[in-house]
mmCIF file with all atom_site columns, C-alpha atoms in Angstrom:
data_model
loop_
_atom_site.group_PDB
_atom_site.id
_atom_site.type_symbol
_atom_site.label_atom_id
_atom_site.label_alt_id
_atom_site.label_comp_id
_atom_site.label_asym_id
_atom_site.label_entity_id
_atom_site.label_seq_id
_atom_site.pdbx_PDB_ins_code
_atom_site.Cartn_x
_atom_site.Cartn_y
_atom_site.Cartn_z
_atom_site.occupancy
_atom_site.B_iso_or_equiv
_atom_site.pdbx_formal_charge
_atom_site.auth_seq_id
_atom_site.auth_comp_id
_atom_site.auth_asym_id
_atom_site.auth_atom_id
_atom_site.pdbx_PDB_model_num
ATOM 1   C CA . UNK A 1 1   ? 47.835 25.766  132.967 1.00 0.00 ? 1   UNK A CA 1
ATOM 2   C CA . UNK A 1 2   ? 46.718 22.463  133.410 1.00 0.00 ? 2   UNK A CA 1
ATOM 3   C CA . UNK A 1 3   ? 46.464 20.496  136.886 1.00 0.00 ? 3   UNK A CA 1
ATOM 4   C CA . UNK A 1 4   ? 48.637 17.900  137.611 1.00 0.00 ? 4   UNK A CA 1
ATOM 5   C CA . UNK A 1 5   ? 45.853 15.347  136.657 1.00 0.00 ? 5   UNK A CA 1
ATOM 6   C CA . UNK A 1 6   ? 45.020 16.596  133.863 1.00 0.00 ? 6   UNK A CA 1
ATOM 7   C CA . UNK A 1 7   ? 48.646 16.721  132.754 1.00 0.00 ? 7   UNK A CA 1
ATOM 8   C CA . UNK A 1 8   ? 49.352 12.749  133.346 1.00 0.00 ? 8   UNK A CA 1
ATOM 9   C CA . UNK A 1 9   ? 45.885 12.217  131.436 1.00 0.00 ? 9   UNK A CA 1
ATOM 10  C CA . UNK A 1 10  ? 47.060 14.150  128.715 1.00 0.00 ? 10  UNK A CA 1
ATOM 11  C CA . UNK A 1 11  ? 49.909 12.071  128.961 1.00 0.00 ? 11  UNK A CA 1
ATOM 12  C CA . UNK A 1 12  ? 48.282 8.693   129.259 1.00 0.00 ? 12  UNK A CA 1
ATOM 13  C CA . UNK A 1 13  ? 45.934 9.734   125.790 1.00 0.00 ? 13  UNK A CA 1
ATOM 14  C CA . UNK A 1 14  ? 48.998 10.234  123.931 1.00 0.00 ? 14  UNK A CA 1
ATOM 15  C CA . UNK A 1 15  ? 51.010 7.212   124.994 1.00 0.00 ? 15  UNK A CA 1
ATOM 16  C CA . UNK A 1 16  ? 47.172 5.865   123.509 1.00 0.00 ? 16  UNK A CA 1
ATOM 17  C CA . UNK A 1 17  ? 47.883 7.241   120.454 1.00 0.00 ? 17  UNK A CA 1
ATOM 18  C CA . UNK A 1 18  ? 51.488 6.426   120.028 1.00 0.00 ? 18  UNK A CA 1
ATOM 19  C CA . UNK A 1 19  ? 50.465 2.854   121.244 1.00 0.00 ? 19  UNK A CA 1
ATOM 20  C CA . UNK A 1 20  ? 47.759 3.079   118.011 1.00 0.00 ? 20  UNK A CA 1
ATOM 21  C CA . UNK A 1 21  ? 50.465 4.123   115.767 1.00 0.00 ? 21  UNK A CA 1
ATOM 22  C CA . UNK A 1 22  ? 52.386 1.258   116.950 1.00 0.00 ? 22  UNK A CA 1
ATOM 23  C CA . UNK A 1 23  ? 54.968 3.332   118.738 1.00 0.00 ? 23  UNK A CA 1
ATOM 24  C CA . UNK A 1 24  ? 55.368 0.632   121.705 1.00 0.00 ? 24  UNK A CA 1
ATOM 25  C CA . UNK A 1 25  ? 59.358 2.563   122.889 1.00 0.00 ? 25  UNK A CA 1
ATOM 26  C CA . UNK A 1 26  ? 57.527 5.705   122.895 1.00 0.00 ? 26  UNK A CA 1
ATOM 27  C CA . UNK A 1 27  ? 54.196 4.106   124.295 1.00 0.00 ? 27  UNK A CA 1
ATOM 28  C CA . UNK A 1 28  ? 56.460 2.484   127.610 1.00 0.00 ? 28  UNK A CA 1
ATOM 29  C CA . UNK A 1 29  ? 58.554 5.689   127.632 1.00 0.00 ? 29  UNK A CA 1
ATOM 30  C CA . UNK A 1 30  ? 55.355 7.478   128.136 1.00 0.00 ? 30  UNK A CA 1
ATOM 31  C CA . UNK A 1 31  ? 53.650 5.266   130.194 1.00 0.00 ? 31  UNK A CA 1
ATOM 32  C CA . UNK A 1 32  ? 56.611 4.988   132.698 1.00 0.00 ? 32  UNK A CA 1
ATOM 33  C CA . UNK A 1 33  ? 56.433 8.113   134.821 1.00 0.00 ? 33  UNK A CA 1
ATOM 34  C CA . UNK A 1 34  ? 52.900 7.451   135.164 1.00 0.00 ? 34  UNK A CA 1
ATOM 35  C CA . UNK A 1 35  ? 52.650 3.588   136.006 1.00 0.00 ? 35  UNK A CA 1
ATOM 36  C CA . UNK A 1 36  ? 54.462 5.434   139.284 1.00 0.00 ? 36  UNK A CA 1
ATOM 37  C CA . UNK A 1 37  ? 51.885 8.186   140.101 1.00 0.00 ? 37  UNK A CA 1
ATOM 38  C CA . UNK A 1 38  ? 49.793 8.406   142.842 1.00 0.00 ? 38  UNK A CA 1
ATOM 39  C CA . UNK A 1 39  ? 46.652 8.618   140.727 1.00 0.00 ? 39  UNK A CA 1
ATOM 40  C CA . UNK A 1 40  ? 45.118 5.000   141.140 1.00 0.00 ? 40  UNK A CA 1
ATOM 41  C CA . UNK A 1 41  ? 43.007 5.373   138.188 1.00 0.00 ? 41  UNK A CA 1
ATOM 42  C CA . UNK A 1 42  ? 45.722 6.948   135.909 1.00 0.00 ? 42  UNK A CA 1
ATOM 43  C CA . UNK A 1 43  ? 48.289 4.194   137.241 1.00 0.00 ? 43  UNK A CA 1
ATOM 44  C CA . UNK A 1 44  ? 46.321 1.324   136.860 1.00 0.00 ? 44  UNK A CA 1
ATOM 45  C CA . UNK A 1 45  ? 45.215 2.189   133.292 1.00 0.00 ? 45  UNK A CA 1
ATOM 46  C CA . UNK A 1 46  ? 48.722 3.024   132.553 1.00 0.00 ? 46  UNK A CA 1
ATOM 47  C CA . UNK A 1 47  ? 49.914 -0.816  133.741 1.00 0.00 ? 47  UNK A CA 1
ATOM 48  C CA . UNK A 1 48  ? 47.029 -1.929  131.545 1.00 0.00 ? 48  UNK A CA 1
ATOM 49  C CA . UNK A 1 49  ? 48.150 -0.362  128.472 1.00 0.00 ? 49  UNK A CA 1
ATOM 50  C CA . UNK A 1 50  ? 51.932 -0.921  129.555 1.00 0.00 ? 50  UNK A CA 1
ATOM 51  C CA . UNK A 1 51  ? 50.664 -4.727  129.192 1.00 0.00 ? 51  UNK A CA 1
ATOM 52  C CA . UNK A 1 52  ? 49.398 -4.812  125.814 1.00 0.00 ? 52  UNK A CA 1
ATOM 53  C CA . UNK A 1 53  ? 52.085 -3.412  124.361 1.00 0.00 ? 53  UNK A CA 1
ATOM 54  C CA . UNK A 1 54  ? 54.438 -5.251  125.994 1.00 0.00 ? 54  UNK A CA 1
ATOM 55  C CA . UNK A 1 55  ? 52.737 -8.607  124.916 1.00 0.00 ? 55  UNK A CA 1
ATOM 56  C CA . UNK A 1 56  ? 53.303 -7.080  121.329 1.00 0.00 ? 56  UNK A CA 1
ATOM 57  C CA . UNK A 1 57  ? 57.009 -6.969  121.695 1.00 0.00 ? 57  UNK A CA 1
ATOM 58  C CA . UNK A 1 58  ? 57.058 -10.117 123.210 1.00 0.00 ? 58  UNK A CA 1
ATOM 59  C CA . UNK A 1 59  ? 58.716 -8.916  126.508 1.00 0.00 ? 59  UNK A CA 1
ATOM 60  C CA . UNK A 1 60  ? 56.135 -11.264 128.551 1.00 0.00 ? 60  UNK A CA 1
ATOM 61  C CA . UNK A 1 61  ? 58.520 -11.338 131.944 1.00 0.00 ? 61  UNK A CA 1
ATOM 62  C CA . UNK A 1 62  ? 57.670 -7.446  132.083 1.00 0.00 ? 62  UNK A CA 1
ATOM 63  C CA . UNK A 1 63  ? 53.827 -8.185  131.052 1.00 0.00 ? 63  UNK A CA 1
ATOM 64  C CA . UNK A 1 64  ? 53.180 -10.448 133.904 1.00 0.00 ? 64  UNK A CA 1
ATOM 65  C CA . UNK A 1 65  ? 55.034 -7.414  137.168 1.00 0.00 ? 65  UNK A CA 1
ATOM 66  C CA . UNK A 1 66  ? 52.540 -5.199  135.646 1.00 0.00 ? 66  UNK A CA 1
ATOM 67  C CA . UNK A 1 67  ? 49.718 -8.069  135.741 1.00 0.00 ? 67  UNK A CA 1
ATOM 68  C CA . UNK A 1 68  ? 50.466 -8.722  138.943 1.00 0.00 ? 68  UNK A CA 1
ATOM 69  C CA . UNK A 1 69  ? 50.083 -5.683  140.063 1.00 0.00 ? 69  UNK A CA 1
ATOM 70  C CA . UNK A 1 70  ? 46.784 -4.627  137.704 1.00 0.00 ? 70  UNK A CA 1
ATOM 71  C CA . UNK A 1 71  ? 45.473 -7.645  139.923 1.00 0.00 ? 71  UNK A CA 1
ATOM 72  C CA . UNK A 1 72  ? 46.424 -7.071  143.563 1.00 0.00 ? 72  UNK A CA 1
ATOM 73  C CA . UNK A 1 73  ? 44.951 -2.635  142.462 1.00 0.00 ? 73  UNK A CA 1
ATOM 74  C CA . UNK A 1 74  ? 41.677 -4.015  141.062 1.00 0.00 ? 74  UNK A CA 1
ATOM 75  C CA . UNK A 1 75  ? 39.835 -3.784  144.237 1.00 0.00 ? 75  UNK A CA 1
ATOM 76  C CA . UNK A 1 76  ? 41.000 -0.464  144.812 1.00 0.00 ? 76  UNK A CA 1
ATOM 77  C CA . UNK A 1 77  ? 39.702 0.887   141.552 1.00 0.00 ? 77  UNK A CA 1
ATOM 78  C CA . UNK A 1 78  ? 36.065 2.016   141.252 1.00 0.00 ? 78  UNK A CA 1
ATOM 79  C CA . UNK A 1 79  ? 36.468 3.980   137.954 1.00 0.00 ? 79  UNK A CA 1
ATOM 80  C CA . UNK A 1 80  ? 34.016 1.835   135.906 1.00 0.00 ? 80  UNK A CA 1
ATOM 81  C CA . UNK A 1 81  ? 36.170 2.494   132.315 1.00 0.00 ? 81  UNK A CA 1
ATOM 82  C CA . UNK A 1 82  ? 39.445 1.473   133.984 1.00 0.00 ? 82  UNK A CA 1
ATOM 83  C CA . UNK A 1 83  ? 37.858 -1.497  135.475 1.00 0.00 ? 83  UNK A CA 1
ATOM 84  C CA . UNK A 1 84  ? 36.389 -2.574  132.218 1.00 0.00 ? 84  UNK A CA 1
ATOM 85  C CA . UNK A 1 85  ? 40.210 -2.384  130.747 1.00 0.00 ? 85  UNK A CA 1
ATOM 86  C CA . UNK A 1 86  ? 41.752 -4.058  133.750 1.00 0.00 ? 86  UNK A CA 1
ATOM 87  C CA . UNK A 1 87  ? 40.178 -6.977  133.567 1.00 0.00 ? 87  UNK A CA 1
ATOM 88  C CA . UNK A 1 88  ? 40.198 -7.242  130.064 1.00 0.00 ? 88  UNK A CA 1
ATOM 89  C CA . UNK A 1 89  ? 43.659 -7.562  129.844 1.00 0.00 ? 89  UNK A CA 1
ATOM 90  C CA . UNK A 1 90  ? 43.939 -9.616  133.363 1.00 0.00 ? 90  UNK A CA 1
ATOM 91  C CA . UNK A 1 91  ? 41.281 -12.290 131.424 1.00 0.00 ? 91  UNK A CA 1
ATOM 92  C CA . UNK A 1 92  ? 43.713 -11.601 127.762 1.00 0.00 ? 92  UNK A CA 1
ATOM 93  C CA . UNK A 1 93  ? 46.910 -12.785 129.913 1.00 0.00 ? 93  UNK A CA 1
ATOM 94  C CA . UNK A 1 94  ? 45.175 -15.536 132.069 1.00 0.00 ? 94  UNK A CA 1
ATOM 95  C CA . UNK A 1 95  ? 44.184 -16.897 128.069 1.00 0.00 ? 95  UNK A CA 1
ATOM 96  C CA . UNK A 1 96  ? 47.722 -16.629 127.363 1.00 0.00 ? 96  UNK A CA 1
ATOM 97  C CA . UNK A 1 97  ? 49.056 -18.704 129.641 1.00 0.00 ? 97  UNK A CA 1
ATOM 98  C CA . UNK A 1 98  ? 45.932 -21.120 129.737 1.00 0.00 ? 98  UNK A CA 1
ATOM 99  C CA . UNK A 1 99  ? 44.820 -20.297 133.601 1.00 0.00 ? 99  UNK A CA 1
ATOM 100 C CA . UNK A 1 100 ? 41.226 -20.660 131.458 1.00 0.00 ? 100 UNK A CA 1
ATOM 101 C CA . UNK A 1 101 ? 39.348 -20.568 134.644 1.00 0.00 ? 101 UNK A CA 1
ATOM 102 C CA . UNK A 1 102 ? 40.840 -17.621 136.361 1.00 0.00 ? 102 UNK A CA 1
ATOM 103 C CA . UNK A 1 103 ? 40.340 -15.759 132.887 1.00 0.00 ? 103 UNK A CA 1
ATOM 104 C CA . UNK A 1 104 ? 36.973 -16.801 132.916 1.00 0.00 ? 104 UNK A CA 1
ATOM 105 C CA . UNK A 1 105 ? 36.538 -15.513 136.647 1.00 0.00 ? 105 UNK A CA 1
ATOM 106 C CA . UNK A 1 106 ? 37.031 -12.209 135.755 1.00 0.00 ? 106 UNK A CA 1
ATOM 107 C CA . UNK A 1 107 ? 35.417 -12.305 132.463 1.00 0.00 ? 107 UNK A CA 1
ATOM 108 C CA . UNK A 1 108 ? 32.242 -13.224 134.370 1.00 0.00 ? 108 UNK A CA 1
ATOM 109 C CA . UNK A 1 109 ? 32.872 -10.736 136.358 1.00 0.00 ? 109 UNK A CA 1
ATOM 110 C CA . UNK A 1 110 ? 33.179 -8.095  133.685 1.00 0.00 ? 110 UNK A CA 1
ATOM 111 C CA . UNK A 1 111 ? 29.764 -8.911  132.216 1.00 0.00 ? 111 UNK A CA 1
ATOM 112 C CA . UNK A 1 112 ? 28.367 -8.751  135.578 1.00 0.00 ? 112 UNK A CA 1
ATOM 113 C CA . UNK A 1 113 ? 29.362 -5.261  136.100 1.00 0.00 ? 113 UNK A CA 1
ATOM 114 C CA . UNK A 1 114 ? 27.398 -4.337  132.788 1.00 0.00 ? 114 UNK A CA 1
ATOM 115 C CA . UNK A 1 115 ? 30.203 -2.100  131.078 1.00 0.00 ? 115 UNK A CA 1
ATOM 116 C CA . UNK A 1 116 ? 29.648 -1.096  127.568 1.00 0.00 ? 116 UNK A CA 1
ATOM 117 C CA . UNK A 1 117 ? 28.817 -3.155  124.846 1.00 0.00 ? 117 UNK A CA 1
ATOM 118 C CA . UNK A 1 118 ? 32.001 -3.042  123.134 1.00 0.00 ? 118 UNK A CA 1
ATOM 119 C CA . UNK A 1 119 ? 33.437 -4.074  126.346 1.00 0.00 ? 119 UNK A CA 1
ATOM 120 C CA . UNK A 1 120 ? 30.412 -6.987  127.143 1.00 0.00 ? 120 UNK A CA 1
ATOM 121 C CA . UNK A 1 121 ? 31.480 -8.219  123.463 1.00 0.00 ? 121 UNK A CA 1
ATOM 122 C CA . UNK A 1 122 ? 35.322 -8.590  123.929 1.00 0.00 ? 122 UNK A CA 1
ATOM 123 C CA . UNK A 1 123 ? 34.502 -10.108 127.145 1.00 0.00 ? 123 UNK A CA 1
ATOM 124 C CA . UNK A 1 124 ? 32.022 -12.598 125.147 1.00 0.00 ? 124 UNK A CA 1
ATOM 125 C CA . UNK A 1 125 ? 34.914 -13.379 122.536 1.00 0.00 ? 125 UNK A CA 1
ATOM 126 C CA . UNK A 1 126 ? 37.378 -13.826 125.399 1.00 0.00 ? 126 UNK A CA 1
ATOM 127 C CA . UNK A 1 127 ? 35.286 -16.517 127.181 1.00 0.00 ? 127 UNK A CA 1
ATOM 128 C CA . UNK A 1 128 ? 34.583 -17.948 123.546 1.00 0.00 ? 128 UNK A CA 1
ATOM 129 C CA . UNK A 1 129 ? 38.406 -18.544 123.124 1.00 0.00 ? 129 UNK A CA 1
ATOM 130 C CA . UNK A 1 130 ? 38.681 -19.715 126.926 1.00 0.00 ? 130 UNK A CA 1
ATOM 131 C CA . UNK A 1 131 ? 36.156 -22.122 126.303 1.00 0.00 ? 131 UNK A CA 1
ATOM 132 C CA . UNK A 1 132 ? 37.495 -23.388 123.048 1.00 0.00 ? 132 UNK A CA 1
ATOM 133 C CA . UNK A 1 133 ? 41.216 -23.274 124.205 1.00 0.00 ? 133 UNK A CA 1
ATOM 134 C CA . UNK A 1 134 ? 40.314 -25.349 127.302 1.00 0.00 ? 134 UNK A CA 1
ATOM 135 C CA . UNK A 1 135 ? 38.504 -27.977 125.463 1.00 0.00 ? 135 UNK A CA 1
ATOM 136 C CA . UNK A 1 136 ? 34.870 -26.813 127.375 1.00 0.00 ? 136 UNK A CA 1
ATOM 137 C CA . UNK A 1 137 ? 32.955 -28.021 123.991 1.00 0.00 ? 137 UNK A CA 1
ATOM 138 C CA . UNK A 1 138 ? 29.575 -28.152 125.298 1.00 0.00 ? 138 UNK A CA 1
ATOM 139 C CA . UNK A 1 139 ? 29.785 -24.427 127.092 1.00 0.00 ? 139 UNK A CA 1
ATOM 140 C CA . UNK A 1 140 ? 31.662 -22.996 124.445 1.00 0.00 ? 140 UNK A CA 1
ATOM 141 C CA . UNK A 1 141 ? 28.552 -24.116 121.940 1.00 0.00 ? 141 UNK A CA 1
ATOM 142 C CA . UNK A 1 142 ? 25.643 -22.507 124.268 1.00 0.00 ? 142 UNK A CA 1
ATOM 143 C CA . UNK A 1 143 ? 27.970 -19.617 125.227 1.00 0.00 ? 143 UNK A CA 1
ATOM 144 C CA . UNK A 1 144 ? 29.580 -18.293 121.991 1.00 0.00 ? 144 UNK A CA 1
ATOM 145 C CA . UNK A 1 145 ? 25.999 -18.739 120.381 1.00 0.00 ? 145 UNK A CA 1
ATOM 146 C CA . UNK A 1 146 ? 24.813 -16.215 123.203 1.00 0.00 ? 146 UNK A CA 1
ATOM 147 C CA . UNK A 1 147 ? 27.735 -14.004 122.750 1.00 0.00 ? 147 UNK A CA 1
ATOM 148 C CA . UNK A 1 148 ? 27.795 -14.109 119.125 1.00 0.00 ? 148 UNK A CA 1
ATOM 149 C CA . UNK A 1 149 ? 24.003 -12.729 119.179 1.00 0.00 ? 149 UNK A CA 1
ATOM 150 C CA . UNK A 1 150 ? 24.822 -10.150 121.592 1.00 0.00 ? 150 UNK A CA 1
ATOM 151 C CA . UNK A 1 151 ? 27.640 -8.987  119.684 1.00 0.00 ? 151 UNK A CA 1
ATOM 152 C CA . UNK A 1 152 ? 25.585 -8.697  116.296 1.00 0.00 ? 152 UNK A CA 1
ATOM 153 C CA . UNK A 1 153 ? 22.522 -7.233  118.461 1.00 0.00 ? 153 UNK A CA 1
ATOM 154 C CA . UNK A 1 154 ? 24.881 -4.488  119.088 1.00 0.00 ? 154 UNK A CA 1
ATOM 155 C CA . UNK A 1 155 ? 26.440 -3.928  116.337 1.00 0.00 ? 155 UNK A CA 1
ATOM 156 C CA . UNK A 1 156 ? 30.196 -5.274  117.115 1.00 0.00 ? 156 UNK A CA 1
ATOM 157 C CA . UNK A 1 157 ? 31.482 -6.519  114.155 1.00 0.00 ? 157 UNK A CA 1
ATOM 158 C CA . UNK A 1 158 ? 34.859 -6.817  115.145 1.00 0.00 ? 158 UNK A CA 1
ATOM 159 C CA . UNK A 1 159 ? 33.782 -9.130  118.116 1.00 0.00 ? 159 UNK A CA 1
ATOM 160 C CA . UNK A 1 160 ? 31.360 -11.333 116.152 1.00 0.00 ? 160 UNK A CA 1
ATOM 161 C CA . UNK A 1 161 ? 33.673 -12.290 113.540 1.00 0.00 ? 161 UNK A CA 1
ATOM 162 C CA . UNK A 1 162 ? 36.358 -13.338 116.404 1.00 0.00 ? 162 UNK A CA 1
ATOM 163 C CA . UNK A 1 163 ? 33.482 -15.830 118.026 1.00 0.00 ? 163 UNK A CA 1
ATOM 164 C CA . UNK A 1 164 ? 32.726 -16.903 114.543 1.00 0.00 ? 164 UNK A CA 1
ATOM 165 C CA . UNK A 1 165 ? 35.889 -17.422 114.211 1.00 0.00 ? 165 UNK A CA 1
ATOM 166 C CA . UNK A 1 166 ? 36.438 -19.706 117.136 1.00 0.00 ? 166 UNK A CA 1
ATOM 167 C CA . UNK A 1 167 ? 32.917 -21.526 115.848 1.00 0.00 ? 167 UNK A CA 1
ATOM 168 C CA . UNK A 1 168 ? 34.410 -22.573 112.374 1.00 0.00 ? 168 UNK A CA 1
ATOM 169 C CA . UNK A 1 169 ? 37.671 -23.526 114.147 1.00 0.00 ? 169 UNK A CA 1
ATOM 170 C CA . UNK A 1 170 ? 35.713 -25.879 116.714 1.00 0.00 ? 170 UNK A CA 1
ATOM 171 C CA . UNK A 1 171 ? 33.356 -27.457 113.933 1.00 0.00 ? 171 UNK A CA 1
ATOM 172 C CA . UNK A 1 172 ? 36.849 -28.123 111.739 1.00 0.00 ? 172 UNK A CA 1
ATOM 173 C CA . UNK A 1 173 ? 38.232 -29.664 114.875 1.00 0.00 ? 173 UNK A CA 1
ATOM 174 C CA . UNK A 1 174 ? 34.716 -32.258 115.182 1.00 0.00 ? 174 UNK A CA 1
ATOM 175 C CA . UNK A 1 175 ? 35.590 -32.908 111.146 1.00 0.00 ? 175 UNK A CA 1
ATOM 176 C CA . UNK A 1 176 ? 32.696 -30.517 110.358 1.00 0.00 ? 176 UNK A CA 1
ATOM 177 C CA . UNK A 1 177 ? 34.193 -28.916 107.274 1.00 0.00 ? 177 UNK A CA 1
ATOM 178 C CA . UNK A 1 178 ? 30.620 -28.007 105.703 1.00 0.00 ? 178 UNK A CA 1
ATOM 179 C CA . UNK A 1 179 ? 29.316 -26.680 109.844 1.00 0.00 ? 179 UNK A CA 1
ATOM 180 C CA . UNK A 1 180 ? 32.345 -24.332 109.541 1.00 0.00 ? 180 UNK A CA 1
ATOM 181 C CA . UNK A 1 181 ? 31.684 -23.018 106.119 1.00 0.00 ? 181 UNK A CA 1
ATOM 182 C CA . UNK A 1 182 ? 27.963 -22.538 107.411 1.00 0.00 ? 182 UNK A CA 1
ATOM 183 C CA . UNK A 1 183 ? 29.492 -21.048 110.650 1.00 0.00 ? 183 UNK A CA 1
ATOM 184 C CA . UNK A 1 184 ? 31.407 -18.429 108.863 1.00 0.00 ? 184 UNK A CA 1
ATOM 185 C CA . UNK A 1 185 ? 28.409 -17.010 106.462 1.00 0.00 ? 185 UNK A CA 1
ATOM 186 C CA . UNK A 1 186 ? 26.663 -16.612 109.913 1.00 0.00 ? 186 UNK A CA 1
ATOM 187 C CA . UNK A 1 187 ? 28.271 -13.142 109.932 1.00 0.00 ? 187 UNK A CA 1
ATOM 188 C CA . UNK A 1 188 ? 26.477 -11.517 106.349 1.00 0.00 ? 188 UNK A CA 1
ATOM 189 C CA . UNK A 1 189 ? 23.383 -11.954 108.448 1.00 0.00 ? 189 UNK A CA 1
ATOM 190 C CA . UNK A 1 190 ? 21.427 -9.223  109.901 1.00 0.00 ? 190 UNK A CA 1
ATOM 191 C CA . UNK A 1 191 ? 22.136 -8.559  113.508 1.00 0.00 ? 191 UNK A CA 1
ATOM 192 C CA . UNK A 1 192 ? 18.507 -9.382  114.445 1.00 0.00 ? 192 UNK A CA 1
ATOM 193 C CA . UNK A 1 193 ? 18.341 -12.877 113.283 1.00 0.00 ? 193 UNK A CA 1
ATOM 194 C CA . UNK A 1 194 ? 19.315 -15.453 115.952 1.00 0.00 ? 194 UNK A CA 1
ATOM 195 C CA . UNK A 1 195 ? 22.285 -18.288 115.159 1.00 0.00 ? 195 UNK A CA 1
ATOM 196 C CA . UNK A 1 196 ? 19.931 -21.109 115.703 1.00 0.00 ? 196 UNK A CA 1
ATOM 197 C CA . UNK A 1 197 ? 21.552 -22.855 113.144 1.00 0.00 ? 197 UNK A CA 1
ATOM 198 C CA . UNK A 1 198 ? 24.632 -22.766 114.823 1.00 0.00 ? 198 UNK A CA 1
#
């Protein structure tokens, strides 16, 4: 009884689920049929998800059609969740390959848009690693500081440690041994106090 819609998003949530179980043949099987439809929304988020599990497999030739394509639909998709996924992965793939600035377009863009804080954060940890990966040290100090106190304002663990992670990895880079040690107990703090000693 359900519509056609409602069908491929019943689709799309279980090629989620097999993607979570780490089903990536049944996750592209899935995803297949409705990478085609003429749902923008349920397309693009399809190509979106097609992309991160085909970076798992390694089949990167296949990664970049879809990102190609996740780029040229972007402007055509208003559907602020699918947009916040989108260019996630578009900024994830532009790291990859070390376009650093055209990830770090879109990551500003992202934040601009004001998604939700989960999605701010991986955007924060994204640019973090953009910034360290590029060799940016001076932004990537005053940026992952900010993004590191967002994500801990908000209660993103996941996201913090990442950024912290790239902080320790930058001091042990300047020969800081003892700054990254200091870096990494950053995260037993409570959210509300501010890295200053960063």
């Amino acid at each position: 009884k359900l519509s056609d819609f409602e069908q491929e998003y019943l689709a799309l949530l279980k090629a989620y689920r097999a993607a979570y179980e780490g089903d990536t043949h049944l996750t592209l099987t899935i995803l297949t049929p409705l990478i085609q439809t003429s749902d923008v929304v349920i397309s693009f988020r399809a190509k979106a998800l097609a992309i991160n599990s085909l970076v798992l497999v390694r089949r990167y030739l296949d990664a970049f059609v879809y990102l190609e394509q996740l780029i040229t639909q972007l402007n055509d998709v208003s559907q602020p969740d699918a947009r916040e996924q989108g260019m996630r992965v578009i900024a994830l793939m532009y790291n990859m390959i070390g376009k650093y600035d055209f990830s770090l377009s879109y990551i500003e863009q992202l934040i601009g848009e004001n998604p939700s804080s989960n999605a701010v954060c991986a955007a924060h940890q994204l640019r973090a690693e953009a910034l360290y990966l590029s060799g940016q040290t001076d932004e990537f100090k005053l940026k992952s500081v900010e993004g590191l106190k967002y994500c801990t304002d908000h209660n993103e663990p996941l996201w913090a440690n990442l950024i912290v992670a790239f902080i320790a990895a930058d001091r042990i880079r300047q020969g800081d041994h003892q700054g990254a040690v200091s870096s990494v107990s950053y995260t037993h703090l409570r959210a509300h106090e501010t890295p200053e000693h960063l």
